[in-house]
Short mmCIF file of C-alpha atoms and ligand atoms in Angstrom, two decimals:
data_model
loop_
_atom_site.label_atom_id
_atom_site.label_comp_id
_atom_site.label_asym_id
_atom_site.label_seq_id
_atom_site.Cartn_x
_atom_site.Cartn_y
_atom_site.Cartn_z
CA MET A 22 24.21 61.11 -59.52
CA GLU A 23 20.03 62.41 -59.69
CA ARG A 24 18.17 61.33 -56.76
CA GLU A 25 15.27 58.87 -57.63
CA TYR A 26 14.12 57.75 -54.89
CA SER A 27 12.00 60.35 -52.55
CA GLU A 28 12.86 60.68 -49.58
CA LYS A 29 10.24 58.42 -48.00
CA VAL A 30 10.92 55.31 -50.59
CA MET A 31 14.44 55.02 -48.42
CA ASP A 32 12.82 55.86 -45.32
CA HIS A 33 10.84 53.15 -45.90
CA PHE A 34 13.30 50.80 -47.32
CA ARG A 35 16.22 51.28 -44.77
CA ASN A 36 13.59 51.31 -41.44
CA PRO A 37 10.89 48.85 -43.43
CA ARG A 38 7.23 48.72 -40.63
CA ASN A 39 5.27 45.62 -40.14
CA VAL A 40 8.05 42.88 -40.85
CA GLY A 41 7.56 39.60 -40.24
CA GLU A 42 4.24 37.20 -40.28
CA ILE A 43 1.28 36.80 -38.21
CA LYS A 44 1.32 33.31 -37.34
CA ASP A 45 -2.51 33.43 -36.28
CA ALA A 46 -2.90 35.46 -39.77
CA SER A 47 -6.64 35.63 -41.74
CA GLY A 48 -4.73 35.70 -44.58
CA ILE A 49 -2.23 34.80 -46.68
CA GLY A 50 -1.22 36.48 -49.62
CA LYS A 51 2.32 34.91 -51.36
CA VAL A 52 2.83 36.91 -54.79
CA GLY A 53 6.08 36.81 -57.23
CA ASN A 54 6.64 39.45 -59.39
CA PRO A 55 6.92 37.92 -63.11
CA VAL A 56 9.37 40.64 -64.37
CA CYS A 57 12.41 40.01 -62.08
CA GLY A 58 10.66 36.41 -59.48
CA ASP A 59 11.14 38.68 -56.55
CA ILE A 60 8.82 37.40 -54.17
CA MET A 61 6.56 39.01 -51.33
CA ASN A 62 4.53 36.81 -47.91
CA LEU A 63 0.78 39.64 -47.38
CA TYR A 64 0.27 38.81 -43.98
CA ILE A 65 -3.13 39.91 -42.22
CA LYS A 66 -5.60 39.84 -39.18
CA VAL A 67 -9.49 40.45 -39.28
CA GLU A 68 -10.83 41.42 -36.33
CA ASN A 69 -15.32 42.14 -37.44
CA ASP A 70 -14.28 42.86 -40.94
CA VAL A 71 -11.21 45.38 -40.42
CA ILE A 72 -7.64 44.78 -40.65
CA VAL A 73 -6.20 45.21 -36.97
CA ASN A 74 -2.60 43.72 -38.36
CA ALA A 75 -0.29 43.70 -41.69
CA LYS A 76 2.37 42.06 -42.06
CA PHE A 77 4.95 41.06 -45.13
CA LYS A 78 8.07 39.34 -45.35
CA THR A 79 9.93 40.08 -49.32
CA MET A 80 12.46 38.82 -50.91
CA GLY A 81 13.34 41.84 -53.33
CA CYS A 82 14.11 44.89 -54.09
CA GLY A 83 14.90 48.34 -52.74
CA ALA A 84 11.34 49.45 -53.93
CA ALA A 85 9.38 46.20 -53.31
CA ILE A 86 10.74 46.48 -49.79
CA ALA A 87 9.01 50.16 -49.70
CA THR A 88 5.89 49.05 -51.20
CA SER A 89 5.70 46.29 -48.69
CA SER A 90 5.75 48.19 -45.96
CA MET A 91 3.39 51.33 -46.96
CA VAL A 92 0.59 48.81 -47.97
CA THR A 93 0.83 47.73 -44.61
CA GLU A 94 0.81 50.36 -43.54
CA LEU A 95 -2.36 52.24 -45.23
CA VAL A 96 -4.02 48.50 -44.71
CA LYS A 97 -4.36 48.72 -40.74
CA GLY A 98 -7.99 50.16 -39.73
CA LYS A 99 -9.45 49.81 -42.45
CA THR A 100 -12.19 47.66 -43.41
CA VAL A 101 -11.79 44.21 -46.04
CA LYS A 102 -13.54 46.46 -48.89
CA GLU A 103 -11.66 49.28 -48.24
CA ALA A 104 -8.41 48.13 -49.04
CA GLN A 105 -9.62 45.82 -51.10
CA SER A 106 -9.29 49.08 -53.71
CA ILE A 107 -5.89 50.13 -52.59
CA SER A 108 -3.67 49.92 -56.05
CA ASN A 109 -0.76 49.79 -56.99
CA ARG A 110 -0.48 53.67 -57.88
CA ALA A 111 -1.82 54.63 -54.34
CA VAL A 112 0.55 52.66 -52.52
CA ALA A 113 4.04 54.71 -54.86
CA GLU A 114 1.99 57.41 -54.34
CA ALA A 115 1.36 57.05 -50.59
CA LEU A 116 5.74 56.99 -50.87
CA GLY A 117 5.63 60.44 -52.69
CA GLY A 118 6.15 58.35 -56.40
CA LEU A 119 8.84 56.23 -57.22
CA PRO A 120 11.27 56.51 -60.90
CA LYS A 121 8.56 54.15 -63.78
CA ILE A 122 10.40 51.92 -64.66
CA LYS A 123 10.44 50.62 -60.03
CA LEU A 124 6.81 50.99 -61.11
CA HIS A 125 6.39 47.91 -61.82
CA CYS A 126 7.44 46.51 -58.18
CA SER A 127 4.40 48.31 -56.55
CA VAL A 128 2.39 45.25 -57.98
CA LEU A 129 3.59 43.16 -55.84
CA ALA A 130 2.29 45.03 -53.34
CA GLU A 131 -1.54 45.48 -54.68
CA GLU A 132 -1.19 41.38 -55.39
CA GLY A 133 -0.14 39.76 -52.23
CA LEU A 134 -2.51 42.38 -51.00
CA LYS A 135 -5.28 40.94 -52.88
CA LEU A 136 -4.67 37.86 -52.11
CA ALA A 137 -4.18 37.68 -48.41
CA ILE A 138 -8.27 38.96 -48.34
CA LYS A 139 -8.88 36.56 -50.65
CA ASP A 140 -7.58 33.58 -48.45
CA TYR A 141 -9.12 35.67 -45.58
CA LEU A 142 -12.59 35.75 -47.53
CA LYS A 143 -12.24 32.07 -48.22
CA LYS A 144 -11.45 30.88 -45.15
CA SER A 145 -13.59 32.45 -43.65
CA GLY A 146 -16.37 30.94 -45.30
CA LYS A 147 -17.11 34.66 -47.58
CA PRO A 148 -18.00 35.47 -51.15
CA LEU A 149 -15.86 35.90 -53.43
CA ASP A 150 -17.91 37.86 -56.14
CA ASP A 151 -16.48 41.26 -55.01
CA VAL A 152 -13.25 41.18 -54.59
CA LYS A 153 -11.64 42.47 -58.04
CA LYS A 154 -9.10 41.09 -59.74
FE1 FES B 18 12.05 43.21 -58.45
FE2 FES B 18 11.19 45.85 -57.37
S1 FES B 18 12.97 44.60 -59.06
S2 FES B 18 10.18 44.04 -56.60
#
C-alpha cells in the first residue's frame, strides 16, 4: 500500500496534543470545512499578548486532527501577531507534508486560529484591522 501520511501526521493523529477546551478562553474559533463538513473548535488563552495555551476539539478526519494538534503546538508561546501569520501550509509543512487531496483539511487549522484570534481581539477591545483574512 502506498504510504500516504508522514510519521508526524500519524503521530499527531494517534496522540493528538492539546485536546479539549479552555473554560476561560480568551478567544474561540469555530469553523466548518465546506468541502467535507468536518468541524473544529479552537481555544486560545492569551496573557500579555502571548498565547500561553491552546486547545482544540475537532470532529474530522485524520488530517484534520493532526493539523489541529500541530497548530495548537505551533501557537503556544507566540505573540498574537506572530500567530496570525501561521498558514495552513506552514502547519502541513510542520507535519512533514500532507497528501495533496488532504491539504484542504489543514485549512480548518488556519481558519480556526484566525477566528480565535479575531474573537480575542474583539473581546479585549483591540482593533481588528490588522487581522488577516
Ligand atoms: Fe474533512 Fe479532512 S476530510 S477535514
